[in-house]
mmCIF file of C-alpha atoms and ligand atoms in Angstrom:
data_model
loop_
_atom_site.group_PDB
_atom_site.id
_atom_site.type_symbol
_atom_site.label_atom_id
_atom_site.label_comp_id
_atom_site.label_asym_id
_atom_site.label_seq_id
_atom_site.Cartn_x
_atom_site.Cartn_y
_atom_site.Cartn_z
ATOM 1 C CA UNK A 1 -18.889 16.870 -12.498
ATOM 2 C CA UNK A 2 -17.107 19.653 -14.495
ATOM 3 C CA UNK A 3 -18.803 20.215 -17.863
ATOM 4 C CA UNK A 4 -17.209 17.892 -20.366
ATOM 5 C CA UNK A 5 -15.584 15.882 -17.739
ATOM 6 C CA UNK A 6 -16.351 11.778 -16.887
ATOM 7 C CA UNK A 7 -17.816 11.257 -13.725
ATOM 8 C CA UNK A 8 -15.667 8.687 -11.436
ATOM 9 C CA UNK A 9 -11.983 8.480 -11.423
ATOM 10 C CA UNK A 10 -10.363 7.674 -14.945
ATOM 11 C CA UNK A 11 -8.103 4.902 -14.629
ATOM 12 C CA UNK A 12 -8.893 2.221 -12.891
ATOM 13 C CA UNK A 13 -5.200 1.553 -11.652
ATOM 14 C CA UNK A 14 -5.188 0.062 -8.387
ATOM 15 C CA UNK A 15 -2.364 -0.590 -5.744
ATOM 16 C CA UNK A 16 -2.180 -2.219 -2.364
ATOM 17 C CA UNK A 17 -0.408 0.168 0.506
ATOM 18 C CA UNK A 18 -0.152 -1.688 3.862
ATOM 19 C CA UNK A 19 1.426 0.257 7.189
ATOM 20 C CA UNK A 20 3.443 -2.539 8.705
ATOM 21 C CA UNK A 21 3.293 -3.112 12.350
ATOM 22 C CA UNK A 22 6.553 -0.642 13.068
ATOM 23 C CA UNK A 23 4.649 1.853 11.054
ATOM 24 C CA UNK A 24 1.566 1.430 13.598
ATOM 25 C CA UNK A 25 3.822 1.874 16.615
ATOM 26 C CA UNK A 26 5.325 5.139 15.220
ATOM 27 C CA UNK A 27 2.129 6.743 14.753
ATOM 28 C CA UNK A 28 1.949 7.134 11.082
ATOM 29 C CA UNK A 29 -0.946 5.784 9.733
ATOM 30 C CA UNK A 30 -2.752 8.899 9.338
ATOM 31 C CA UNK A 31 0.172 10.445 7.823
ATOM 32 C CA UNK A 32 0.171 7.849 5.194
ATOM 33 C CA UNK A 33 -3.558 8.111 4.244
ATOM 34 C CA UNK A 34 -2.974 11.943 4.049
ATOM 35 C CA UNK A 35 -0.307 11.724 1.512
ATOM 36 C CA UNK A 36 -2.552 9.479 -0.742
ATOM 37 C CA UNK A 37 -5.401 11.972 -0.189
ATOM 38 C CA UNK A 38 -3.601 14.972 -0.960
ATOM 39 C CA UNK A 39 -2.030 13.093 -4.345
ATOM 40 C CA UNK A 40 -5.992 13.246 -5.347
ATOM 41 C CA UNK A 41 -6.078 9.030 -4.984
ATOM 42 C CA UNK A 42 -9.355 7.360 -4.139
ATOM 43 C CA UNK A 43 -9.260 5.014 -0.986
ATOM 44 C CA UNK A 44 -11.367 1.782 -2.186
ATOM 45 C CA UNK A 45 -10.851 -0.343 0.909
ATOM 46 C CA UNK A 46 -9.468 0.221 4.535
ATOM 47 C CA UNK A 47 -8.958 -2.034 7.640
ATOM 48 C CA UNK A 48 -7.199 -2.841 10.616
ATOM 49 C CA UNK A 49 -5.776 -6.503 10.705
ATOM 50 C CA UNK A 50 -3.940 -8.636 13.139
ATOM 51 C CA UNK A 51 -2.618 -10.679 10.020
ATOM 52 C CA UNK A 52 -2.888 -14.744 10.023
ATOM 53 C CA UNK A 53 0.429 -16.205 9.824
ATOM 54 C CA UNK A 54 -0.611 -18.026 6.580
ATOM 55 C CA UNK A 55 -1.945 -14.569 4.828
ATOM 56 C CA UNK A 56 1.792 -13.129 5.354
ATOM 57 C CA UNK A 57 3.383 -16.234 3.820
ATOM 58 C CA UNK A 58 0.824 -16.016 0.888
ATOM 59 C CA UNK A 59 1.803 -12.296 0.613
ATOM 60 C CA UNK A 60 5.247 -12.747 0.429
ATOM 61 C CA UNK A 61 5.370 -16.402 -1.410
ATOM 62 C CA UNK A 62 8.039 -15.453 -3.778
ATOM 63 C CA UNK A 63 10.378 -14.686 -0.923
ATOM 64 C CA UNK A 64 10.117 -17.943 0.782
ATOM 65 C CA UNK A 65 13.605 -19.146 -0.464
ATOM 66 C CA UNK A 66 15.280 -16.045 0.846
ATOM 67 C CA UNK A 67 17.078 -16.221 4.538
ATOM 68 C CA UNK A 68 15.362 -13.295 5.728
ATOM 69 C CA UNK A 69 12.001 -14.760 4.980
ATOM 70 C CA UNK A 70 11.087 -16.324 8.437
ATOM 71 C CA UNK A 71 11.729 -12.936 10.161
ATOM 72 C CA UNK A 72 9.996 -11.138 7.697
ATOM 73 C CA UNK A 73 6.932 -13.128 8.098
ATOM 74 C CA UNK A 74 7.503 -12.593 12.229
ATOM 75 C CA UNK A 75 7.758 -9.091 11.520
ATOM 76 C CA UNK A 76 4.625 -8.823 9.509
ATOM 77 C CA UNK A 77 2.370 -10.578 12.327
ATOM 78 C CA UNK A 78 4.185 -9.053 15.336
ATOM 79 C CA UNK A 79 1.590 -6.725 15.587
ATOM 80 C CA UNK A 80 -1.416 -5.158 13.553
ATOM 81 C CA UNK A 81 -1.243 -3.897 10.009
ATOM 82 C CA UNK A 82 -3.654 -1.203 8.268
ATOM 83 C CA UNK A 83 -4.505 -2.712 4.909
ATOM 84 C CA UNK A 84 -5.570 -0.171 2.066
ATOM 85 C CA UNK A 85 -6.520 -0.064 -1.768
ATOM 86 C CA UNK A 86 -5.972 3.073 -3.539
ATOM 87 C CA UNK A 87 -7.251 4.049 -7.150
ATOM 88 C CA UNK A 88 -6.132 6.163 -9.260
ATOM 89 C CA UNK A 89 -4.159 7.118 -12.691
ATOM 90 C CA UNK A 90 -0.649 6.001 -12.218
ATOM 91 C CA UNK A 91 -1.091 5.008 -8.578
ATOM 92 C CA UNK A 92 1.550 2.213 -8.527
ATOM 93 C CA UNK A 93 4.152 4.105 -9.556
ATOM 94 C CA UNK A 94 3.141 7.372 -7.555
ATOM 95 C CA UNK A 95 2.940 5.019 -4.541
ATOM 96 C CA UNK A 96 6.388 3.639 -4.941
ATOM 97 C CA UNK A 97 7.651 7.372 -5.026
ATOM 98 C CA UNK A 98 5.947 8.499 -2.142
ATOM 99 C CA UNK A 99 6.933 5.565 -0.113
ATOM 100 C CA UNK A 100 10.568 5.310 -1.406
ATOM 101 C CA UNK A 101 12.826 2.741 -2.004
ATOM 102 C CA UNK A 102 12.804 -0.753 0.100
ATOM 103 C CA UNK A 103 16.241 0.079 2.482
ATOM 104 C CA UNK A 104 15.724 2.653 4.580
ATOM 105 C CA UNK A 105 19.689 2.735 5.084
ATOM 106 C CA UNK A 106 19.503 4.073 1.490
ATOM 107 C CA UNK A 107 17.045 6.816 2.481
ATOM 108 C CA UNK A 108 15.145 9.188 -0.177
ATOM 109 C CA UNK A 109 14.450 12.022 2.088
ATOM 110 C CA UNK A 110 10.621 12.946 1.671
ATOM 111 C CA UNK A 111 9.639 9.755 1.247
ATOM 112 C CA UNK A 112 7.999 7.699 4.042
ATOM 113 C CA UNK A 113 10.575 4.717 4.207
ATOM 114 C CA UNK A 114 13.636 7.479 3.712
ATOM 115 C CA UNK A 115 12.287 9.642 6.628
ATOM 116 C CA UNK A 116 10.635 7.191 9.303
ATOM 117 C CA UNK A 117 12.257 3.534 8.198
ATOM 118 C CA UNK A 118 15.216 2.308 9.924
ATOM 119 C CA UNK A 119 16.531 -0.722 8.347
ATOM 120 C CA UNK A 120 15.476 -3.083 5.320
ATOM 121 C CA UNK A 121 13.524 -5.405 8.072
ATOM 122 C CA UNK A 122 11.664 -2.453 9.522
ATOM 123 C CA UNK A 123 10.545 -0.298 6.507
ATOM 124 C CA UNK A 124 7.007 0.899 7.654
ATOM 125 C CA UNK A 125 4.927 0.306 4.548
ATOM 126 C CA UNK A 126 4.742 -1.841 1.829
ATOM 127 C CA UNK A 127 3.420 -1.029 -1.557
ATOM 128 C CA UNK A 128 2.918 -2.901 -4.661
ATOM 129 C CA UNK A 129 5.425 -3.269 -7.631
ATOM 130 C CA UNK A 130 3.266 -3.716 -10.367
ATOM 131 C CA UNK A 131 -0.345 -3.476 -11.190
ATOM 132 C CA UNK A 132 -0.687 -6.732 -11.735
ATOM 133 C CA UNK A 133 0.650 -7.449 -8.484
ATOM 134 C CA UNK A 134 -1.446 -4.212 -6.835
ATOM 135 C CA UNK A 135 -4.614 -6.747 -7.951
ATOM 136 C CA UNK A 136 -3.175 -9.983 -6.839
ATOM 137 C CA UNK A 137 -2.450 -8.452 -3.476
ATOM 138 C CA UNK A 138 -6.006 -6.611 -3.235
ATOM 139 C CA UNK A 139 -7.594 -9.932 -3.601
ATOM 140 C CA UNK A 140 -5.429 -11.651 -1.134
ATOM 141 C CA UNK A 141 -5.831 -9.162 1.604
ATOM 142 C CA UNK A 142 -9.627 -7.730 0.786
ATOM 143 C CA UNK A 143 -12.623 -9.589 0.402
ATOM 144 C CA UNK A 144 -14.772 -8.124 -2.586
ATOM 145 C CA UNK A 145 -17.721 -7.193 0.199
ATOM 146 C CA UNK A 146 -14.694 -4.857 1.674
ATOM 147 C CA UNK A 147 -13.971 -2.941 -1.263
ATOM 148 C CA UNK A 148 -16.365 -0.308 -1.547
ATOM 149 C CA UNK A 149 -17.559 1.629 -5.285
ATOM 150 C CA UNK A 150 -17.905 5.213 -4.730
ATOM 151 C CA UNK A 151 -16.932 8.676 -6.405
ATOM 152 C CA UNK A 152 -15.262 11.733 -4.787
ATOM 153 C CA UNK A 153 -16.902 14.802 -5.761
ATOM 154 C CA UNK A 154 -13.826 16.423 -6.270
ATOM 155 C CA UNK A 155 -12.177 13.978 -8.955
ATOM 156 C CA UNK A 156 -12.957 16.251 -11.758
ATOM 157 C CA UNK A 157 -11.225 18.979 -10.081
ATOM 158 C CA UNK A 158 -8.047 17.120 -9.756
ATOM 159 C CA UNK A 159 -7.868 15.286 -12.903
ATOM 160 C CA UNK A 160 -8.008 16.270 -16.500
ATOM 161 C CA UNK A 161 -8.681 13.001 -18.280
ATOM 162 C CA UNK A 162 -12.039 13.423 -20.546
HETATM 163 N N1 UDP B 201 13.198 -7.545 3.367
HETATM 164 C C1 UDP B 201 13.964 -7.892 4.376
HETATM 165 N N2 UDP B 201 15.268 -8.048 4.013
HETATM 166 C C2 UDP B 201 15.859 -7.740 2.861
HETATM 167 C C3 UDP B 201 15.139 -7.459 2.112
HETATM 168 C C4 UDP B 201 13.925 -7.546 1.882
HETATM 169 O O1 UDP B 201 13.422 -7.833 5.785
HETATM 170 O O2 UDP B 201 17.012 -8.404 3.033
HETATM 171 C C5 UDP B 201 11.741 -7.394 3.719
HETATM 172 C C6 UDP B 201 11.402 -5.980 3.750
HETATM 173 O O3 UDP B 201 10.545 -5.773 4.565
HETATM 174 C C7 UDP B 201 11.027 -5.747 2.280
HETATM 175 C C8 UDP B 201 10.101 -7.083 2.203
HETATM 176 O O4 UDP B 201 11.050 -8.180 2.772
HETATM 177 O O5 UDP B 201 9.748 -4.755 2.224
HETATM 178 C C9 UDP B 201 9.853 -7.393 0.652
HETATM 179 O O6 UDP B 201 11.016 -7.359 -0.395
HETATM 180 P P1 UDP B 201 11.028 -6.910 -1.649
HETATM 181 O O7 UDP B 201 12.334 -6.911 -2.187
HETATM 182 O O8 UDP B 201 9.797 -7.616 -2.400
HETATM 183 O O9 UDP B 201 10.669 -5.604 -1.293
HETATM 184 P P2 UDP B 201 9.719 -4.235 -1.435
HETATM 185 O O10 UDP B 201 9.492 -3.772 -2.814
HETATM 186 O O11 UDP B 201 8.403 -5.551 -1.326
HETATM 187 O O12 UDP B 201 9.467 -3.590 -0.300
#
């Protein structure tokens, strides 16, 4: 580590990011991983998964009364997803900005949803909306043994926290 800097990534904030089935079909997995790597966030969990229906229902439990809920669950289990846990200072808000608004019909250019999503029901990637939900979703999608504690040696060059 640089002199005076702590080792390890300061800020334990984590977010859950998931490439949805349309994102895999479009071949966007690498691009999405690169975006977070380039921003200096640290990957703590990663897997490819054919989602069990019950897990998709648990993930979206808050939306179960919505009219689009059955189609949403069907969409999430329609093909494999890529699950990721990312860590770093402000990672929840950064992920929301990098990925963009939920509805690709109101696109924010330069974001994943804005550039590659088509409609609200095909919006390529999920990101947590708060640090609390980040932790809830990481615990839902990953076993403890699938989350890896490690330090990236470039971290002290990318972040100035002491
Ligand atoms: N969704 C949908 N139709 C709607 C609103 C949402 O199919 O009218 C889907 C969309 O895939 C979205 C997910 O439901 O990503 C969760 O909705 P939420 O409003 O929580 O948006 P988020 O911030 O999770 O993208």
